[in-house]
Tab-separated table of N, CA, C and O in Angstrom:
chain	number	residue	atom	x	y	z
U	1	UNK	N	9.735	23.879	-9.367
U	1	UNK	CA	10.425	24.582	-9.361
U	1	UNK	C	10.970	25.531	-10.337
U	1	UNK	O	11.537	25.597	-11.150
U	2	UNK	N	10.734	27.198	-10.002
U	2	UNK	CA	11.122	27.634	-11.200
U	2	UNK	C	12.743	27.991	-11.364
U	2	UNK	O	13.579	27.860	-10.454
U	3	UNK	N	13.358	28.240	-12.929
U	3	UNK	CA	14.517	28.731	-12.936
U	3	UNK	C	14.937	30.193	-12.773
U	3	UNK	O	14.255	30.999	-12.496
U	4	UNK	N	15.961	30.229	-12.103
U	4	UNK	CA	16.703	31.372	-11.843
U	4	UNK	C	17.504	31.532	-12.971
U	4	UNK	O	18.039	30.854	-13.721
U	5	UNK	N	17.952	32.800	-12.977
U	5	UNK	CA	19.051	33.172	-13.901
U	5	UNK	C	20.230	32.137	-13.686
U	5	UNK	O	20.605	32.095	-14.562
U	6	UNK	N	20.890	32.014	-12.764
U	6	UNK	CA	21.918	31.337	-12.482
U	6	UNK	C	21.811	29.964	-13.073
U	6	UNK	O	22.694	29.359	-12.784
U	7	UNK	N	20.555	29.695	-13.275
U	7	UNK	CA	20.359	28.083	-13.474
U	7	UNK	C	20.457	27.716	-15.044
U	7	UNK	O	20.261	26.883	-15.907
U	8	UNK	N	20.713	29.373	-16.036
U	8	UNK	CA	20.746	29.131	-17.257
U	8	UNK	C	21.982	29.732	-17.782
U	8	UNK	O	22.200	30.558	-17.245
U	9	UNK	N	22.810	28.424	-18.123
U	9	UNK	CA	24.153	28.748	-18.410
U	9	UNK	C	24.422	28.291	-19.960
U	9	UNK	O	24.485	27.417	-20.317
U	10	UNK	N	25.498	29.384	-20.551
U	10	UNK	CA	25.934	28.806	-21.766
U	10	UNK	C	26.424	27.666	-21.857
U	10	UNK	O	27.429	27.316	-21.109
U	11	UNK	N	26.429	26.801	-23.144
U	11	UNK	CA	27.162	25.711	-22.921
U	11	UNK	C	28.299	25.842	-23.063
U	11	UNK	O	29.586	25.295	-22.643
U	12	UNK	N	29.061	26.947	-23.767
U	12	UNK	CA	30.598	27.025	-23.967
U	12	UNK	C	31.283	27.359	-22.535
U	12	UNK	O	32.215	27.251	-21.912
U	13	UNK	N	30.301	28.166	-21.360
U	13	UNK	CA	30.623	28.182	-20.175
U	13	UNK	C	30.451	27.002	-19.640
U	13	UNK	O	31.806	26.466	-18.544
U	14	UNK	N	29.705	25.881	-19.635
U	14	UNK	CA	29.278	24.814	-18.839
U	14	UNK	C	30.734	23.563	-19.162
U	14	UNK	O	30.831	23.061	-18.533
U	15	UNK	N	31.042	23.918	-20.401
U	15	UNK	CA	32.366	22.942	-20.293
U	15	UNK	C	33.470	23.000	-19.524
U	15	UNK	O	33.934	22.116	-18.805
U	16	UNK	N	33.609	24.398	-19.111
U	16	UNK	CA	34.542	24.737	-17.904
U	16	UNK	C	33.733	24.348	-16.559
U	16	UNK	O	34.585	24.150	-15.527
U	17	UNK	N	32.926	24.450	-16.192
U	17	UNK	CA	32.280	24.453	-14.967
U	17	UNK	C	31.305	23.130	-15.213
U	17	UNK	O	30.394	22.553	-13.812
U	18	UNK	N	31.903	22.161	-15.874
U	18	UNK	CA	30.652	20.909	-15.803
U	18	UNK	C	30.396	20.265	-14.032
U	18	UNK	O	29.612	20.083	-13.785
U	19	UNK	N	31.405	19.801	-13.755
U	19	UNK	CA	31.771	19.385	-12.656
U	19	UNK	C	30.847	20.142	-11.695
U	19	UNK	O	29.926	19.654	-10.419
U	20	UNK	N	31.165	21.268	-11.540
U	20	UNK	CA	30.532	22.165	-10.424
U	20	UNK	C	29.179	22.313	-10.798
U	20	UNK	O	28.209	22.406	-9.781
U	21	UNK	N	28.667	21.994	-12.099
U	21	UNK	CA	27.382	22.453	-12.541
U	21	UNK	C	26.384	20.984	-11.905
U	21	UNK	O	25.461	21.104	-11.140
U	22	UNK	N	27.066	19.927	-12.387
U	22	UNK	CA	26.248	18.537	-11.713
U	22	UNK	C	26.384	18.995	-10.257
U	22	UNK	O	25.402	18.356	-10.114
U	23	UNK	N	27.309	18.908	-9.581
U	23	UNK	CA	27.433	19.158	-8.209
U	23	UNK	C	25.750	19.891	-7.460
U	23	UNK	O	25.638	19.577	-6.605
U	24	UNK	N	25.864	20.979	-8.104
U	24	UNK	CA	24.767	21.918	-8.076
U	24	UNK	C	23.577	21.052	-8.287
U	24	UNK	O	22.282	21.193	-7.206
U	25	UNK	N	23.319	20.452	-9.427
U	25	UNK	CA	21.884	19.715	-9.788
U	25	UNK	C	21.759	18.722	-8.815
U	25	UNK	O	20.412	18.567	-8.242
U	26	UNK	N	22.525	18.011	-8.201
U	26	UNK	CA	22.490	16.818	-7.313
U	26	UNK	C	22.389	17.269	-5.819
U	26	UNK	O	21.313	17.205	-5.256
U	27	UNK	N	23.250	18.248	-5.689
U	27	UNK	CA	22.959	18.989	-4.085
U	27	UNK	C	21.535	19.575	-3.884
U	27	UNK	O	21.294	19.510	-3.043
U	28	UNK	N	21.071	20.944	-4.877
U	28	UNK	CA	20.169	21.464	-4.445
U	28	UNK	C	18.941	20.978	-5.194
U	28	UNK	O	18.027	21.489	-5.141
U	29	UNK	N	18.685	20.229	-6.425
U	29	UNK	CA	17.779	19.671	-7.294
U	29	UNK	C	17.601	20.649	-8.174
U	29	UNK	O	16.693	20.552	-9.052
U	30	UNK	N	18.556	21.690	-7.901
U	30	UNK	CA	18.042	23.042	-9.075
U	30	UNK	C	18.610	22.656	-10.710
U	30	UNK	O	19.649	21.930	-10.836
U	31	UNK	N	17.801	22.143	-11.288
U	31	UNK	CA	18.367	22.038	-12.892
U	31	UNK	C	18.537	23.162	-13.714
U	31	UNK	O	18.479	23.886	-13.248
U	32	UNK	N	19.816	22.998	-14.491
U	32	UNK	CA	20.718	23.720	-15.358
U	32	UNK	C	19.705	23.702	-16.661
U	32	UNK	O	19.757	22.555	-17.210
U	33	UNK	N	19.757	24.778	-17.604
U	33	UNK	CA	19.483	24.683	-18.710
U	33	UNK	C	20.448	25.346	-19.352
U	33	UNK	O	20.993	26.600	-19.147
U	34	UNK	N	21.339	24.768	-20.352
U	34	UNK	CA	22.271	25.251	-20.928
U	34	UNK	C	21.914	25.579	-22.507
U	34	UNK	O	20.926	25.139	-22.842
U	35	UNK	N	22.526	26.840	-22.799
U	35	UNK	CA	22.170	27.285	-24.174
U	35	UNK	C	23.053	27.337	-25.193
U	35	UNK	O	24.420	27.412	-24.734
U	36	UNK	N	22.456	27.501	-26.246
U	36	UNK	CA	23.345	27.461	-27.537
U	36	UNK	C	23.131	28.652	-28.163
U	36	UNK	O	22.137	28.409	-28.829
U	37	UNK	N	23.685	29.649	-28.734
U	37	UNK	CA	23.583	30.636	-29.245
U	37	UNK	C	22.224	31.424	-28.911
U	37	UNK	O	21.723	32.077	-29.359
U	38	UNK	N	22.418	31.699	-27.482
U	38	UNK	CA	21.104	32.318	-26.730
U	38	UNK	C	20.075	31.041	-26.441
U	38	UNK	O	18.971	31.920	-26.088
U	39	UNK	N	20.045	30.254	-27.369
U	39	UNK	CA	18.267	29.540	-26.915
U	39	UNK	C	18.929	28.285	-26.389
U	39	UNK	O	19.983	27.565	-26.227
U	40	UNK	N	17.767	27.674	-25.638
U	40	UNK	CA	17.857	26.515	-24.669
U	40	UNK	C	18.362	25.230	-25.374
U	40	UNK	O	17.950	25.219	-26.803
U	41	UNK	N	18.994	24.611	-24.957
U	41	UNK	CA	19.511	23.821	-25.999
U	41	UNK	C	19.721	22.173	-25.290
U	41	UNK	O	19.112	21.083	-25.872
U	42	UNK	N	19.952	21.936	-23.984
U	42	UNK	CA	19.980	20.926	-23.205
U	42	UNK	C	19.984	21.046	-21.617
U	42	UNK	O	20.097	22.386	-21.554
U	43	UNK	N	19.549	20.106	-20.930
U	43	UNK	CA	19.474	20.359	-19.687
U	43	UNK	C	20.095	19.606	-18.744
U	43	UNK	O	20.449	18.370	-19.286
U	44	UNK	N	20.723	19.665	-17.770
U	44	UNK	CA	21.256	19.067	-16.593
U	44	UNK	C	20.391	18.734	-15.892
U	44	UNK	O	19.651	19.700	-15.075
U	45	UNK	N	20.211	17.521	-15.343
U	45	UNK	CA	18.814	17.056	-14.399
U	45	UNK	C	19.391	15.958	-13.746
U	45	UNK	O	20.007	15.172	-14.223
U	46	UNK	N	19.240	15.805	-12.340
U	46	UNK	CA	19.722	14.727	-11.796
U	46	UNK	C	19.152	13.385	-11.973
U	46	UNK	O	17.883	13.345	-12.479
U	47	UNK	N	19.524	12.659	-11.948
U	47	UNK	CA	19.332	11.216	-12.882
U	47	UNK	C	18.116	10.396	-12.028
U	47	UNK	O	17.542	9.799	-12.600
U	48	UNK	N	18.155	10.743	-10.810
U	48	UNK	CA	16.657	10.268	-10.135
U	48	UNK	C	15.780	10.934	-10.204
U	48	UNK	O	14.485	10.263	-11.012
U	49	UNK	N	15.785	12.094	-10.785
U	49	UNK	CA	14.496	13.358	-11.363
U	49	UNK	C	14.262	12.578	-12.600
U	49	UNK	O	13.107	12.397	-13.084
U	50	UNK	N	15.258	12.463	-13.475
U	50	UNK	CA	15.055	11.698	-14.990
U	50	UNK	C	14.355	10.510	-14.785
U	50	UNK	O	13.167	10.482	-15.456
U	51	UNK	N	14.549	9.739	-13.785
U	51	UNK	CA	14.091	8.321	-13.696
U	51	UNK	C	12.347	8.398	-13.249
U	51	UNK	O	11.700	7.987	-13.995
U	52	UNK	N	12.622	9.699	-12.464
U	52	UNK	CA	10.857	10.094	-11.982
U	52	UNK	C	10.345	10.306	-13.303
U	52	UNK	O	8.941	10.279	-13.553
U	53	UNK	N	11.033	11.502	-14.094
U	53	UNK	CA	10.562	11.951	-15.306
U	53	UNK	C	9.742	10.820	-16.030
U	53	UNK	O	8.501	10.783	-16.894
U	54	UNK	N	10.944	9.786	-16.380
U	54	UNK	CA	10.547	8.907	-17.160
U	54	UNK	C	8.892	7.873	-16.895
U	54	UNK	O	8.704	7.286	-17.560
U	55	UNK	N	9.165	7.774	-15.588
U	55	UNK	CA	8.253	6.697	-14.781
U	55	UNK	C	6.795	7.364	-15.208
U	55	UNK	O	5.574	6.819	-15.436
U	56	UNK	N	6.468	8.791	-14.870
U	56	UNK	CA	5.620	9.972	-14.979
U	56	UNK	C	5.112	9.651	-16.542
U	56	UNK	O	3.824	9.233	-17.018
U	57	UNK	N	5.986	9.578	-17.520
U	57	UNK	CA	5.360	9.522	-18.833
U	57	UNK	C	5.373	8.656	-19.029
U	57	UNK	O	4.040	8.170	-19.617
U	58	UNK	N	5.556	7.251	-18.408
U	58	UNK	CA	4.903	5.988	-18.738
U	58	UNK	C	3.623	5.613	-18.092
U	58	UNK	O	2.836	5.118	-18.760
U	59	UNK	N	3.247	6.391	-16.893
U	59	UNK	CA	2.120	6.225	-16.600
U	59	UNK	C	1.265	6.679	-17.086
U	59	UNK	O	0.130	6.855	-17.292
U	60	UNK	N	1.376	7.930	-17.918
U	60	UNK	CA	0.565	8.882	-18.844
U	60	UNK	C	0.294	8.131	-20.040
U	60	UNK	O	-0.922	8.177	-19.737
U	61	UNK	N	1.459	7.412	-20.548
U	61	UNK	CA	0.806	6.454	-21.627
U	61	UNK	C	-0.292	5.562	-21.445
U	61	UNK	O	-1.002	5.448	-22.080
U	62	UNK	N	-0.015	4.878	-19.960
U	62	UNK	CA	-0.780	3.647	-19.853
U	62	UNK	C	-2.237	4.259	-19.154
U	62	UNK	O	-3.196	3.849	-19.764
U	63	UNK	N	-2.300	5.584	-18.864
U	63	UNK	CA	-3.538	6.282	-18.630
U	63	UNK	C	-4.301	6.495	-20.068
U	63	UNK	O	-5.251	6.424	-20.326
U	64	UNK	N	-3.641	7.359	-20.979
U	64	UNK	CA	-4.129	7.473	-22.353
U	64	UNK	C	-4.691	6.089	-23.009
U	64	UNK	O	-5.796	6.076	-23.582
U	65	UNK	N	-3.733	4.965	-22.706
U	65	UNK	CA	-4.351	3.781	-23.754
U	65	UNK	C	-5.574	3.148	-22.942
U	65	UNK	O	-6.431	2.549	-23.417
U	66	UNK	N	-5.696	3.438	-21.487
U	66	UNK	CA	-6.692	2.610	-20.572
U	66	UNK	C	-8.095	3.606	-21.189
U	66	UNK	O	-8.915	2.902	-21.370
U	67	UNK	N	-7.976	4.880	-21.182
U	67	UNK	CA	-8.968	5.611	-21.548
U	67	UNK	C	-9.475	5.745	-23.122
U	67	UNK	O	-10.491	5.494	-23.121
U	68	UNK	N	-8.424	5.151	-23.952
U	68	UNK	CA	-8.871	4.945	-25.426
U	68	UNK	C	-9.671	3.749	-24.987
U	68	UNK	O	-10.536	3.570	-26.168
U	69	UNK	N	-9.253	2.717	-24.353
U	69	UNK	CA	-9.626	1.457	-23.996
U	69	UNK	C	-11.100	1.684	-23.967
U	69	UNK	O	-12.336	0.879	-24.279
U	70	UNK	N	-11.437	2.177	-22.673
U	70	UNK	CA	-12.919	2.529	-22.186
U	70	UNK	C	-13.653	3.191	-23.360
U	70	UNK	O	-14.473	3.099	-23.348
U	71	UNK	N	-13.077	4.132	-23.812
U	71	UNK	CA	-13.971	4.879	-25.033
U	71	UNK	C	-14.267	3.931	-25.985
U	71	UNK	O	-15.539	3.726	-26.330
U	72	UNK	N	-13.381	2.915	-26.355
U	72	UNK	CA	-13.864	2.076	-27.434
U	72	UNK	C	-14.742	0.984	-27.179
U	72	UNK	O	-15.578	0.526	-27.748
U	73	UNK	N	-14.995	0.793	-25.583
U	73	UNK	CA	-15.637	-0.465	-25.091
U	73	UNK	C	-17.087	0.572	-25.076
U	73	UNK	O	-18.054	-0.596	-25.552
U	74	UNK	N	-16.903	1.678	-24.631
U	74	UNK	CA	-18.492	2.558	-24.559
U	74	UNK	C	-19.009	2.405	-25.920
U	74	UNK	O	-20.319	2.263	-26.352
U	75	UNK	N	-18.228	2.498	-26.972
U	75	UNK	CA	-18.612	2.681	-28.528
U	75	UNK	C	-19.491	1.238	-28.873
U	75	UNK	O	-20.313	1.112	-29.141
U	76	UNK	N	-18.483	0.422	-28.734
U	76	UNK	CA	-19.186	-0.877	-28.945
U	76	UNK	C	-20.254	-1.201	-27.989
U	76	UNK	O	-21.275	-1.809	-28.764
U	77	UNK	N	-20.302	-1.001	-26.985
U	77	UNK	CA	-21.766	-1.070	-26.298
U	77	UNK	C	-23.083	-0.346	-26.846
U	77	UNK	O	-23.972	-0.814	-26.905
U	78	UNK	N	-22.527	0.875	-27.278
U	78	UNK	CA	-23.984	1.441	-27.757
U	78	UNK	C	-23.808	0.877	-28.876
U	78	UNK	O	-24.953	1.941	-29.914
U	79	UNK	N	-23.321	-0.029	-29.866
U	79	UNK	CA	-23.196	-0.212	-31.156
U	79	UNK	C	-22.825	0.548	-32.130
U	79	UNK	O	-22.955	0.616	-33.435
U	80	UNK	N	-21.699	1.537	-32.063
U	80	UNK	CA	-21.343	2.197	-32.718
U	80	UNK	C	-19.814	1.500	-33.318
U	80	UNK	O	-18.990	1.173	-32.712
U	81	UNK	N	-20.059	1.042	-34.427
U	81	UNK	CA	-18.803	0.429	-35.134
U	81	UNK	C	-18.699	1.032	-36.444
U	81	UNK	O	-19.547	1.711	-36.955
U	82	UNK	N	-17.275	0.630	-36.599
U	82	UNK	CA	-16.789	1.433	-37.932
U	82	UNK	C	-16.825	-0.052	-38.975
U	82	UNK	O	-16.355	-1.425	-38.776
U	83	UNK	N	-17.285	0.176	-40.439
U	83	UNK	CA	-17.397	-0.683	-41.721
U	83	UNK	C	-15.951	-1.601	-41.585
U	83	UNK	O	-15.094	-0.848	-41.694
U	84	UNK	N	-15.915	-2.396	-42.588
U	84	UNK	CA	-14.566	-2.674	-42.806
U	84	UNK	C	-13.985	-1.878	-43.930
U	84	UNK	O	-12.699	-1.557	-43.632
U	85	UNK	N	-14.612	-1.238	-44.701
U	85	UNK	CA	-14.159	-0.515	-45.525
U	85	UNK	C	-13.427	0.630	-45.278
U	85	UNK	O	-12.300	1.401	-45.266
U	86	UNK	N	-14.503	1.359	-44.321
U	86	UNK	CA	-13.722	2.483	-43.203
U	86	UNK	C	-12.400	2.273	-42.469
U	86	UNK	O	-11.605	2.927	-42.381
U	87	UNK	N	-12.388	1.045	-42.044
U	87	UNK	CA	-11.201	0.853	-40.814
U	87	UNK	C	-9.724	0.231	-42.467
U	87	UNK	O	-9.051	0.753	-42.019
U	88	UNK	N	-10.180	-0.156	-43.177
U	88	UNK	CA	-9.079	-0.216	-44.139
U	88	UNK	C	-8.218	0.714	-44.652
U	88	UNK	O	-7.243	1.102	-44.651
U	89	UNK	N	-9.494	1.945	-44.795
U	89	UNK	CA	-9.230	3.148	-45.233
U	89	UNK	C	-8.009	4.053	-44.068
U	89	UNK	O	-7.229	4.578	-44.522
U	90	UNK	N	-8.401	3.985	-43.032
U	90	UNK	CA	-7.822	4.175	-42.019
U	90	UNK	C	-6.696	3.577	-41.566
U	90	UNK	O	-5.437	4.706	-41.385
U	91	UNK	N	-6.581	2.346	-41.538
U	91	UNK	CA	-5.252	1.749	-41.810
U	91	UNK	C	-4.399	2.099	-42.556
U	91	UNK	O	-3.177	2.192	-42.555
U	92	UNK	N	-4.923	2.338	-44.003
U	92	UNK	CA	-3.844	2.575	-45.100
U	92	UNK	C	-3.060	4.083	-44.685
U	92	UNK	O	-2.150	3.884	-45.690
U	93	UNK	N	-3.852	4.681	-44.083
U	93	UNK	CA	-3.662	6.260	-44.271
U	93	UNK	C	-2.631	6.203	-43.151
U	93	UNK	O	-1.926	7.500	-42.981
U	94	UNK	N	-2.195	5.472	-42.124
U	94	UNK	CA	-1.244	5.376	-41.177
U	94	UNK	C	-0.186	5.364	-41.769
U	94	UNK	O	0.409	4.830	-42.946
U	95	UNK	N	1.416	6.268	-41.202
U	95	UNK	CA	2.774	5.661	-42.010
U	95	UNK	C	3.112	4.523	-41.511
U	95	UNK	O	2.706	4.081	-40.296
U	96	UNK	N	3.791	3.939	-42.181
U	96	UNK	CA	4.444	2.400	-42.064
U	96	UNK	C	5.392	3.094	-40.814
U	96	UNK	O	6.091	3.867	-40.221
U	97	UNK	N	5.177	1.547	-40.094
U	97	UNK	CA	6.131	2.053	-38.469
U	97	UNK	C	7.786	1.263	-38.651
U	97	UNK	O	8.146	0.897	-39.854
């Protein structure tokens, strides 16, 4: 759903209208973008839609991991392996978790 001008609200105005804005978000499903100094800052989104967005993100992450696993298996079946030294170099260049 595209944003309308009425869906973009300065955060200073949102303070006074929070209940009204929240009811509009829940009632119409129209997300609101709150701005600070004229730039996008935060958004008001229906909690159910936020749950849906999180589920989509998790599903996407699972698909990416599955695709990487398939790629690794295909490479292994093709005999494409990395030497121990290359693996050590690659792992040592990763940032600490």
